[in-house]
Amino acid sequence: MIFTVAIDGPAAAGKGTISRAVAARFGFAYLDTGLLYRAVGAKGGDPVEAARTLSEADLARDDLRTLEAGQAASRVATIPEVREALVDFQRRFARRDGGAVLDGRDIGTVICPEAEVKLYVTASAQVRAHRRWLEVGGDEAQVLAEVMERDKRDADRAVSPLKAAADAVVIDTSDMGISEAVATAIDIVRARIGG
Ligand code: CDP
Ligand code: CDP
């Protein structure tokens, strides 16, 4: 079965949490596309070359989840040749047999406009920064500033900017716990598979 669930949205909105739960529930494969950009940013050197030669080992580094790696990712993510180098891998993953969930910024708009389900997961910047701060610690005001800076860079860039696809279902998780957000997404996918 070919079935793609595209999940986009700003930093720390809950995309990964929802993606993993949807993938587990329906037996789909899951790709965190942010990890590709984080790995390119962390590799150093020429980012276009880094994107073209990205390997499993690059994706397995354990320093990709930091705030710095997020900032570096959003900088290299503005480069059109970097994005182009990652397109084929993502599209093949999306259309693999057995179903796939991909989360990122441009999955429903650019990578997989034909996705069977498109979700745009969001929450207020304050709520998202608080969630990220619980994970990484440090100064919460600084985490909020970094989240807002990254969102602005992602939304303002010329290529594949962060935005909801016209046919995406928007899930605002500002006032939702994890179980409610996950249940909302699973209901949408189940309805689409059934109907
Ligand atoms: O993938 P993304 O950066 O959009 O977010 P995430 O890694 O799924 O979620 C960021 C943090 O928020 C995690 O620690 C989640 O457990 C938490 N979270 C939450 O508190 N409430 C939600 N409704 C969703 C996620
Ligand atoms: O987990 P979080 O939402 O904080 O970030 P991420 O999904 O790991 O993405 C890190 C950065 O990679 C984003 O801020 C974007 O600049 C970039 N990215 C992108 O441009 N396109 C994607 N499909 C995924 C991530």
Coordinates of N, CA and C and ligand atoms in Angstrom, one line a residue:
M1 N 0.8 -1.2 0.0 CA 0.0 0.0 0.0 C 0.9 1.3 0.0
I2 N 0.6 2.2 -0.9 CA 1.3 3.5 -0.9 C 0.4 4.5 -0.2
F3 N 0.8 5.0 0.9 CA 0.0 6.0 1.7 C 1.0 6.9 2.5
T4 N 0.9 8.2 2.2 CA 1.8 9.1 2.8 C 1.1 10.1 3.7
V5 N 1.6 10.2 5.0 CA 1.1 11.2 5.9 C 2.2 12.3 6.0
A6 N 1.9 13.5 5.6 CA 2.8 14.6 5.6 C 2.5 15.5 6.8
I7 N 3.4 15.7 7.7 CA 3.2 16.5 8.9 C 4.2 17.7 8.9
D8 N 3.7 18.9 8.8 CA 4.6 20.1 8.8 C 4.2 21.0 10.0
G9 N 5.1 21.9 10.3 CA 4.8 22.9 11.3 C 6.1 23.5 11.9
P10 N 5.9 24.5 12.8 CA 7.1 25.2 13.3 C 7.8 24.3 14.4
A11 N 8.9 24.8 14.9 CA 9.8 24.1 15.9 C 9.0 23.7 17.2
A12 N 9.2 22.5 17.6 CA 8.6 22.0 18.9 C 7.1 22.0 19.0
A13 N 6.5 21.9 17.8 CA 5.0 22.0 17.8 C 4.4 20.6 18.3
G14 N 5.2 19.6 18.2 CA 4.8 18.2 18.5 C 4.7 17.3 17.3
K15 N 5.3 17.7 16.2 CA 5.3 16.9 14.9 C 5.9 15.5 15.1
G16 N 7.1 15.5 15.8 CA 7.7 14.2 15.9 C 6.9 13.2 16.8
T17 N 6.4 13.8 17.9 CA 5.6 13.0 18.8 C 4.3 12.4 18.1
I18 N 3.7 13.2 17.3 CA 2.5 12.8 16.6 C 2.9 11.8 15.5
S19 N 4.0 12.1 14.8 CA 4.5 11.2 13.7 C 4.8 9.8 14.2
R20 N 5.5 9.7 15.3 CA 5.9 8.4 15.8 C 4.7 7.6 16.2
A21 N 3.7 8.3 16.8 CA 2.5 7.6 17.3 C 1.7 7.1 16.1
V22 N 1.5 8.0 15.1 CA 0.8 7.6 13.9 C 1.5 6.4 13.2
A23 N 2.8 6.5 13.1 CA 3.6 5.4 12.4 C 3.4 4.1 13.2
A24 N 3.5 4.2 14.5 CA 3.3 2.9 15.3 C 1.9 2.4 15.2
R25 N 0.9 3.3 15.2 CA -0.5 2.8 15.1 C -0.8 2.1 13.8
F26 N -0.3 2.6 12.7 CA -0.7 2.1 11.4 C 0.4 1.2 10.8
G27 N 1.5 1.0 11.5 CA 2.6 0.2 10.9 C 3.3 0.9 9.8
F28 N 3.3 2.2 9.8 CA 4.0 3.0 8.7 C 5.5 3.2 9.1
A29 N 6.3 3.5 8.1 CA 7.7 3.9 8.4 C 7.7 5.4 8.7
Y30 N 8.7 5.9 9.5 CA 8.7 7.3 9.8 C 10.1 7.9 9.5
L31 N 10.0 9.1 8.8 CA 11.2 9.8 8.6 C 11.1 11.2 9.1
D32 N 12.0 11.6 10.0 CA 12.2 12.9 10.6 C 13.1 13.7 9.7
T33 N 12.5 14.5 8.8 CA 13.3 15.1 7.7 C 14.2 16.3 8.3
G34 N 13.8 16.8 9.5 CA 14.6 17.8 10.1 C 16.0 17.3 10.4
L35 N 16.1 16.0 10.7 CA 17.4 15.4 11.0 C 18.3 15.5 9.8
L36 N 17.8 15.4 8.6 CA 18.6 15.6 7.4 C 19.3 16.9 7.4
Y37 N 18.5 18.0 7.6 CA 19.1 19.3 7.6 C 20.0 19.5 8.8
R38 N 19.7 19.0 10.0 CA 20.5 19.1 11.2 C 21.9 18.4 10.9
A39 N 21.8 17.2 10.2 CA 23.1 16.5 9.9 C 23.9 17.3 8.9
V40 N 23.3 17.9 7.9 CA 24.1 18.7 6.9 C 24.7 19.9 7.7
G41 N 23.9 20.6 8.5 CA 24.5 21.7 9.3 C 25.6 21.3 10.2
A42 N 25.5 20.2 10.8 CA 26.6 19.7 11.7 C 27.8 19.2 11.1
K43 N 27.7 18.8 9.8 CA 28.9 18.2 9.1 C 30.0 19.2 8.8
G44 N 29.6 20.5 8.7 CA 30.6 21.5 8.4 C 31.1 21.4 6.9
G45 N 32.0 22.3 6.6 CA 32.4 22.3 5.2 C 31.4 22.9 4.3
D46 N 31.4 22.5 3.0 CA 30.5 23.0 2.0 C 29.1 22.3 2.2
P47 N 28.1 23.0 2.6 CA 26.8 22.4 2.9 C 26.2 21.7 1.7
V48 N 26.4 22.2 0.5 CA 25.9 21.5 -0.7 C 26.5 20.1 -0.9
E49 N 27.8 20.1 -0.7 CA 28.6 18.8 -0.8 C 28.1 17.9 0.3
A50 N 28.0 18.5 1.5 CA 27.5 17.7 2.7 C 26.2 17.0 2.4
A51 N 25.2 17.8 1.8 CA 23.9 17.2 1.5 C 24.0 16.1 0.4
R52 N 24.9 16.3 -0.6 CA 25.0 15.4 -1.6 C 25.6 14.1 -1.2
T53 N 26.4 14.1 -0.1 CA 27.1 12.9 0.4 C 26.6 12.4 1.7
L54 N 25.4 12.9 2.1 CA 24.9 12.5 3.5 C 24.8 11.0 3.6
S55 N 25.3 10.5 4.8 CA 25.3 9.0 5.0 C 24.6 8.7 6.3
E56 N 24.3 7.4 6.5 CA 23.7 6.9 7.7 C 24.5 7.4 9.0
A57 N 25.8 7.4 8.9 CA 26.7 7.7 10.0 C 26.4 9.2 10.4
D58 N 26.2 10.1 9.3 CA 26.0 11.5 9.6 C 24.7 11.7 10.4
L59 N 23.7 10.8 10.1 CA 22.4 10.9 10.7 C 22.4 10.3 12.1
A60 N 23.4 9.5 12.4 CA 23.4 8.8 13.7 C 24.2 9.6 14.8
R61 N 24.8 10.8 14.4 CA 25.5 11.6 15.4 C 24.6 11.9 16.6
D62 N 25.1 12.0 17.8 CA 24.2 12.2 18.9 C 24.2 13.7 19.3
D63 N 24.7 14.6 18.5 CA 24.7 16.0 18.8 C 23.8 16.8 17.9
L64 N 22.8 16.1 17.4 CA 21.9 16.8 16.4 C 20.7 17.4 17.0
R65 N 20.4 17.2 18.2 CA 19.2 17.7 18.9 C 19.4 19.0 19.6
T66 N 20.6 19.6 19.6 CA 20.8 20.8 20.4 C 20.2 22.0 19.7
L67 N 20.1 23.1 20.5 CA 19.6 24.3 19.9 C 20.5 24.8 18.8
E68 N 21.8 24.6 19.0 CA 22.8 25.1 18.0 C 22.6 24.3 16.7
A69 N 22.4 23.0 16.8 CA 22.2 22.2 15.6 C 21.0 22.6 14.9
G70 N 19.9 23.0 15.6 CA 18.7 23.5 15.0 C 18.9 24.8 14.2
Q71 N 19.7 25.7 14.8 CA 20.0 27.0 14.1 C 20.9 26.7 12.9
A72 N 21.9 25.8 13.0 CA 22.7 25.5 11.8 C 21.9 24.9 10.7
A73 N 20.9 24.0 11.1 CA 20.0 23.4 10.2 C 19.2 24.4 9.4
S74 N 18.7 25.4 10.1 CA 17.8 26.3 9.4 C 18.6 27.3 8.5
R75 N 19.9 27.4 8.8 CA 20.7 28.2 7.9 C 21.0 27.5 6.6
V76 N 21.4 26.2 6.7 CA 21.7 25.5 5.5 C 20.4 25.2 4.7
A77 N 19.3 25.2 5.4 CA 18.0 24.8 4.8 C 17.5 26.0 3.9
T78 N 18.2 27.1 3.9 CA 17.8 28.2 3.0 C 18.5 28.1 1.6
I79 N 19.4 27.1 1.5 CA 20.2 27.0 0.3 C 19.5 26.1 -0.7
P80 N 19.1 26.6 -1.9 CA 18.3 25.7 -2.8 C 18.9 24.4 -3.2
E81 N 20.3 24.4 -3.4 CA 21.0 23.2 -3.8 C 21.0 22.2 -2.7
V82 N 21.0 22.6 -1.5 CA 21.0 21.7 -0.3 C 19.6 21.0 -0.3
R83 N 18.6 21.8 -0.5 CA 17.2 21.2 -0.5 C 17.0 20.2 -1.6
E84 N 17.5 20.6 -2.8 CA 17.4 19.8 -4.0 C 18.1 18.4 -3.8
A85 N 19.2 18.4 -3.2 CA 20.0 17.2 -3.0 C 19.3 16.2 -2.1
L86 N 18.3 16.7 -1.3 CA 17.6 15.8 -0.4 C 16.2 15.4 -0.8
V87 N 15.8 15.9 -2.0 CA 14.4 15.7 -2.4 C 14.2 14.2 -2.8
D88 N 15.0 13.6 -3.6 CA 14.8 12.2 -4.1 C 14.7 11.2 -2.9
F89 N 15.6 11.3 -2.0 CA 15.6 10.4 -0.8 C 14.2 10.5 -0.1
Q90 N 13.7 11.8 0.1 CA 12.5 12.0 0.8 C 11.3 11.4 0.0
R91 N 11.3 11.7 -1.3 CA 10.2 11.2 -2.1 C 10.1 9.7 -2.2
R92 N 11.3 9.1 -2.3 CA 11.3 7.6 -2.4 C 10.8 7.1 -1.0
F93 N 11.2 7.7 0.1 CA 10.7 7.2 1.4 C 9.2 7.4 1.5
A94 N 8.7 8.5 1.0 CA 7.3 8.8 1.1 C 6.4 7.8 0.4
R95 N 6.9 7.3 -0.8 CA 6.1 6.5 -1.6 C 6.5 5.0 -1.5
R96 N 7.3 4.6 -0.5 CA 7.6 3.2 -0.3 C 6.4 2.4 0.0
D97 N 6.5 1.1 -0.3 CA 5.3 0.3 0.0 C 5.1 0.1 1.5
G98 N 3.9 0.2 2.0 CA 3.7 -0.1 3.4 C 3.3 1.2 4.2
G99 N 3.3 2.3 3.5 CA 2.9 3.6 4.2 C 4.1 4.3 4.9
A100 N 4.0 5.6 4.9 CA 5.1 6.4 5.5 C 4.6 7.7 6.1
V101 N 5.2 8.1 7.2 CA 4.9 9.4 7.8 C 6.2 10.2 7.7
L102 N 6.1 11.4 7.2 CA 7.3 12.3 7.1 C 6.9 13.6 7.8
D103 N 7.8 14.1 8.7 CA 7.6 15.4 9.3 C 8.7 16.4 8.9
G104 N 8.3 17.7 8.8 CA 9.3 18.7 8.5 C 8.6 20.1 8.3
R105 N 9.0 20.8 7.2 CA 8.5 22.1 7.0 C 7.7 22.2 5.6
D106 N 8.2 21.3 4.7 CA 7.7 21.5 3.3 C 7.2 20.1 2.7
I107 N 6.8 19.2 3.6 CA 6.4 17.9 3.1 C 5.1 17.9 2.3
G108 N 4.1 18.6 2.9 CA 2.8 18.7 2.2 C 2.8 19.7 1.0
T109 N 3.7 20.6 1.1 CA 3.7 21.7 0.0 C 4.6 21.3 -1.2
V110 N 5.8 20.7 -0.9 CA 6.8 20.6 -2.0 C 7.3 19.1 -2.1
I111 N 7.6 18.4 -1.1 CA 8.1 17.1 -1.2 C 7.0 16.1 -1.6
C112 N 5.9 16.2 -1.0 CA 4.8 15.3 -1.3 C 3.4 15.9 -1.4
P113 N 3.3 16.7 -2.5 CA 2.0 17.4 -2.6 C 0.8 16.4 -2.8
E114 N 1.2 15.2 -3.2 CA 0.1 14.2 -3.4 C -0.2 13.3 -2.2
A115 N 0.4 13.7 -1.0 CA 0.2 13.0 0.2 C -1.3 12.7 0.5
E116 N -1.6 11.5 1.0 CA -3.0 11.2 1.3 C -3.6 12.0 2.5
V117 N -2.7 12.3 3.4 CA -3.1 13.1 4.6 C -2.0 14.1 4.8
K118 N -2.5 15.4 5.0 CA -1.6 16.5 5.3 C -2.0 17.1 6.6
L119 N -1.1 17.2 7.6 CA -1.4 17.9 8.8 C -0.4 19.0 9.0
Y120 N -0.9 20.1 9.5 CA -0.1 21.2 9.9 C -0.2 21.4 11.4
V121 N 0.8 21.0 12.2 CA 0.8 21.0 13.6 C 1.4 22.2 14.1
T122 N 0.7 23.0 15.0 CA 1.3 24.2 15.5 C 0.9 24.4 16.9
A123 N 1.4 25.5 17.5 CA 1.1 25.9 18.9 C 1.7 27.3 19.0
S124 N 1.3 28.0 20.1 CA 1.9 29.4 20.3 C 3.4 29.2 20.5
A125 N 4.1 30.3 20.2 CA 5.6 30.3 20.3 C 5.9 30.1 21.8
Q126 N 5.2 30.6 22.7 CA 5.5 30.5 24.2 C 5.3 29.0 24.6
V127 N 4.3 28.4 24.1 CA 4.0 27.0 24.5 C 5.1 26.1 23.9
R128 N 5.5 26.4 22.7 CA 6.5 25.5 22.0 C 7.9 25.7 22.7
A129 N 8.2 27.0 23.0 CA 9.5 27.3 23.6 C 9.5 26.6 25.0
H130 N 8.4 26.6 25.7 CA 8.4 26.0 27.0 C 8.6 24.5 26.9
R131 N 8.0 23.9 25.9 CA 8.3 22.4 25.7 C 9.7 22.1 25.4
R132 N 10.3 22.9 24.5 CA 11.7 22.7 24.1 C 12.6 23.0 25.3
W133 N 12.3 24.0 26.1 CA 13.1 24.3 27.3 C 13.1 23.1 28.3
L134 N 11.9 22.5 28.4 CA 11.8 21.3 29.3 C 12.8 20.2 28.8
E135 N 13.1 20.2 27.5 CA 14.0 19.1 27.0 C 15.4 19.5 27.1
V136 N 15.7 20.8 26.8 CA 17.1 21.2 26.7 C 17.7 22.0 27.9
G137 N 16.7 22.6 28.7 CA 17.1 23.4 29.9 C 17.7 24.7 29.5
G138 N 18.5 25.3 30.4 CA 19.1 26.6 30.2 C 18.1 27.7 30.5
D139 N 18.3 28.8 29.7 CA 17.5 30.1 30.0 C 16.3 30.0 29.1
E140 N 15.1 30.0 29.7 CA 13.9 29.8 28.9 C 13.7 31.0 27.9
A141 N 14.0 32.2 28.3 CA 13.9 33.4 27.4 C 14.7 33.2 26.2
Q142 N 15.9 32.6 26.4 CA 16.9 32.4 25.3 C 16.3 31.3 24.3
V143 N 15.7 30.3 24.9 CA 15.1 29.2 24.1 C 14.0 29.8 23.2
L144 N 13.1 30.7 23.9 CA 12.0 31.3 23.1 C 12.6 32.2 22.0
A145 N 13.7 32.9 22.2 CA 14.2 33.8 21.2 C 14.8 33.0 20.0
E146 N 15.4 31.8 20.4 CA 15.9 31.0 19.3 C 14.8 30.3 18.5
V147 N 13.8 29.9 19.2 CA 12.6 29.3 18.5 C 12.0 30.3 17.5
M148 N 11.8 31.5 18.0 CA 11.2 32.5 17.1 C 12.1 32.9 16.0
E149 N 13.4 33.0 16.2 CA 14.4 33.3 15.2 C 14.3 32.3 14.1
R150 N 14.3 31.0 14.5 CA 14.3 29.9 13.5 C 13.0 29.9 12.7
D151 N 11.9 30.1 13.4 CA 10.6 30.1 12.7 C 10.6 31.2 11.7
K152 N 11.1 32.4 12.0 CA 11.1 33.5 11.1 C 12.0 33.2 9.9
R153 N 13.1 32.6 10.1 CA 14.0 32.2 9.0 C 13.3 31.2 8.1
D154 N 12.7 30.2 8.7 CA 12.0 29.2 8.0 C 10.8 29.7 7.2
A155 N 10.1 30.6 7.7 CA 8.9 31.1 7.1 C 9.2 32.2 6.0
D156 N 10.4 32.9 6.2 CA 10.7 34.0 5.3 C 11.5 33.6 4.1
R157 N 12.1 32.3 4.1 CA 13.0 32.0 3.0 C 12.3 31.8 1.7
A158 N 13.1 32.0 0.6 CA 12.5 32.0 -0.7 C 12.1 30.6 -1.2
V159 N 12.9 29.6 -0.8 CA 12.6 28.2 -1.3 C 11.9 27.4 -0.2
S160 N 10.8 26.8 -0.6 CA 10.1 25.8 0.4 C 9.9 26.4 1.8
P161 N 9.3 27.6 1.8 CA 9.1 28.2 3.2 C 8.1 27.4 4.0
L162 N 8.3 27.6 5.3 CA 7.3 26.9 6.3 C 5.9 27.6 6.0
K163 N 5.0 26.7 5.6 CA 3.6 27.2 5.6 C 2.7 26.0 5.4
A164 N 1.4 26.2 5.8 CA 0.5 25.1 5.7 C 0.1 24.9 4.3
A165 N 0.0 23.7 3.8 CA -0.6 23.4 2.4 C -2.0 23.8 2.5
A166 N -2.5 24.2 1.3 CA -3.9 24.7 1.2 C -4.9 23.6 1.7
D167 N -4.5 22.3 1.5 CA -5.4 21.2 1.9 C -5.0 20.5 3.1
A168 N -4.1 21.2 3.9 CA -3.7 20.6 5.2 C -4.8 20.8 6.3
V169 N -4.9 19.8 7.2 CA -5.7 20.0 8.4 C -4.8 20.6 9.5
V170 N -5.2 21.8 10.0 CA -4.4 22.4 11.1 C -4.8 21.9 12.4
I171 N -3.8 21.5 13.2 CA -4.0 21.0 14.6 C -3.2 21.9 15.5
D172 N -3.9 22.8 16.2 CA -3.2 23.7 17.2 C -3.2 23.0 18.5
T173 N -2.0 22.6 19.0 CA -1.8 21.9 20.2 C -1.5 22.7 21.4
S174 N -1.7 24.0 21.3 CA -1.4 24.9 22.4 C -2.1 24.5 23.7
D175 N -3.3 24.1 23.6 CA -4.1 23.6 24.8 C -4.3 22.1 24.8
M176 N -3.5 21.4 24.1 CA -3.7 19.9 24.1 C -2.5 19.2 24.7
G177 N -2.9 18.2 25.5 CA -1.8 17.3 25.9 C -1.4 16.3 24.8
I178 N -0.4 15.5 25.0 CA 0.1 14.7 24.0 C -1.0 13.7 23.5
S179 N -1.7 13.1 24.5 CA -2.6 12.0 24.1 C -3.7 12.6 23.2
E180 N -4.2 13.8 23.5 CA -5.3 14.4 22.7 C -4.8 14.8 21.3
A181 N -3.6 15.3 21.2 CA -3.0 15.7 19.9 C -2.8 14.4 19.1
V182 N -2.3 13.3 19.7 CA -2.1 12.1 19.0 C -3.4 11.5 18.5
A183 N -4.4 11.5 19.4 CA -5.7 10.9 19.1 C -6.4 11.7 17.9
T184 N -6.2 13.0 17.9 CA -6.8 13.9 16.8 C -6.2 13.5 15.5
A185 N -4.9 13.3 15.5 CA -4.2 12.9 14.2 C -4.6 11.5 13.8
I186 N -4.6 10.6 14.7 CA -5.0 9.2 14.4 C -6.4 9.1 13.8
D187 N -7.3 9.9 14.4 CA -8.7 9.9 13.8 C -8.7 10.4 12.4
I188 N -7.9 11.4 12.1 CA -7.9 11.9 10.7 C -7.3 10.9 9.7
V189 N -6.3 10.2 10.1 CA -5.7 9.2 9.2 C -6.6 8.0 9.1
R190 N -7.2 7.6 10.2 CA -8.1 6.5 10.1 C -9.3 6.8 9.2
A191 N -9.8 8.0 9.3 CA -11.0 8.3 8.4 C -10.6 8.3 6.9
R192 N -9.4 8.8 6.7 CA -8.9 8.8 5.3 C -8.6 7.4 4.7
I193 N -8.1 6.5 5.6 CA -7.8 5.1 5.1 C -9.2 4.4 4.9
G194 N -10.1 4.7 5.8 CA -11.4 4.0 5.7 C -12.2 4.4 4.6
G195 N -12.1 5.7 4.3 CA -13.0 6.3 3.3 C -12.4 6.4 1.9
Ligands
CDP1 O1 8.9 17.4 16.3 P1 8.7 18.8 17.0 O2 9.9 19.6 17.1 O3 7.5 19.5 16.3 O4 8.1 18.5 18.4 P2 8.3 17.2 19.4 O5 9.7 16.8 19.5 O6 7.3 16.1 19.0 O7 7.7 17.8 20.8 C1 8.5 18.7 21.5 C2 8.2 18.5 23.0 O8 6.9 18.8 23.3 C3 8.4 17.0 23.4 O9 9.1 16.9 24.6 C4 7.0 16.5 23.5 O10 6.9 15.5 24.5 C5 6.3 17.8 24.0 N1 4.8 17.8 23.6 C6 3.9 18.2 24.5 O11 4.3 18.5 25.6 N2 2.6 18.3 24.1 C7 2.2 18.0 22.9 N3 0.9 18.1 22.6 C8 3.1 17.6 22.0 C9 4.5 17.5 22.3
CDP2 O1 12.3 19.5 15.8 P1 12.2 20.9 15.3 O2 10.9 21.3 14.8 O3 12.8 22.0 16.3 O4 13.3 21.1 14.1 P2 13.5 20.1 12.9 O5 12.3 19.6 12.4 O6 14.6 19.1 13.3 O7 14.2 21.0 11.8 C1 15.4 21.8 12.0 C2 15.4 22.8 10.9 O8 15.6 22.1 9.6 C3 14.2 23.7 10.7 O9 14.2 24.8 11.5 C4 14.2 24.0 9.2 O10 15.0 25.1 8.9 C5 14.9 22.8 8.6 N1 14.0 21.9 7.9 C6 13.5 22.3 6.7 O11 13.9 23.3 6.1 N2 12.7 21.4 6.0 C7 12.3 20.3 6.5 N3 11.5 19.5 5.8 C8 12.7 19.9 7.8 C9 13.5 20.8 8.5

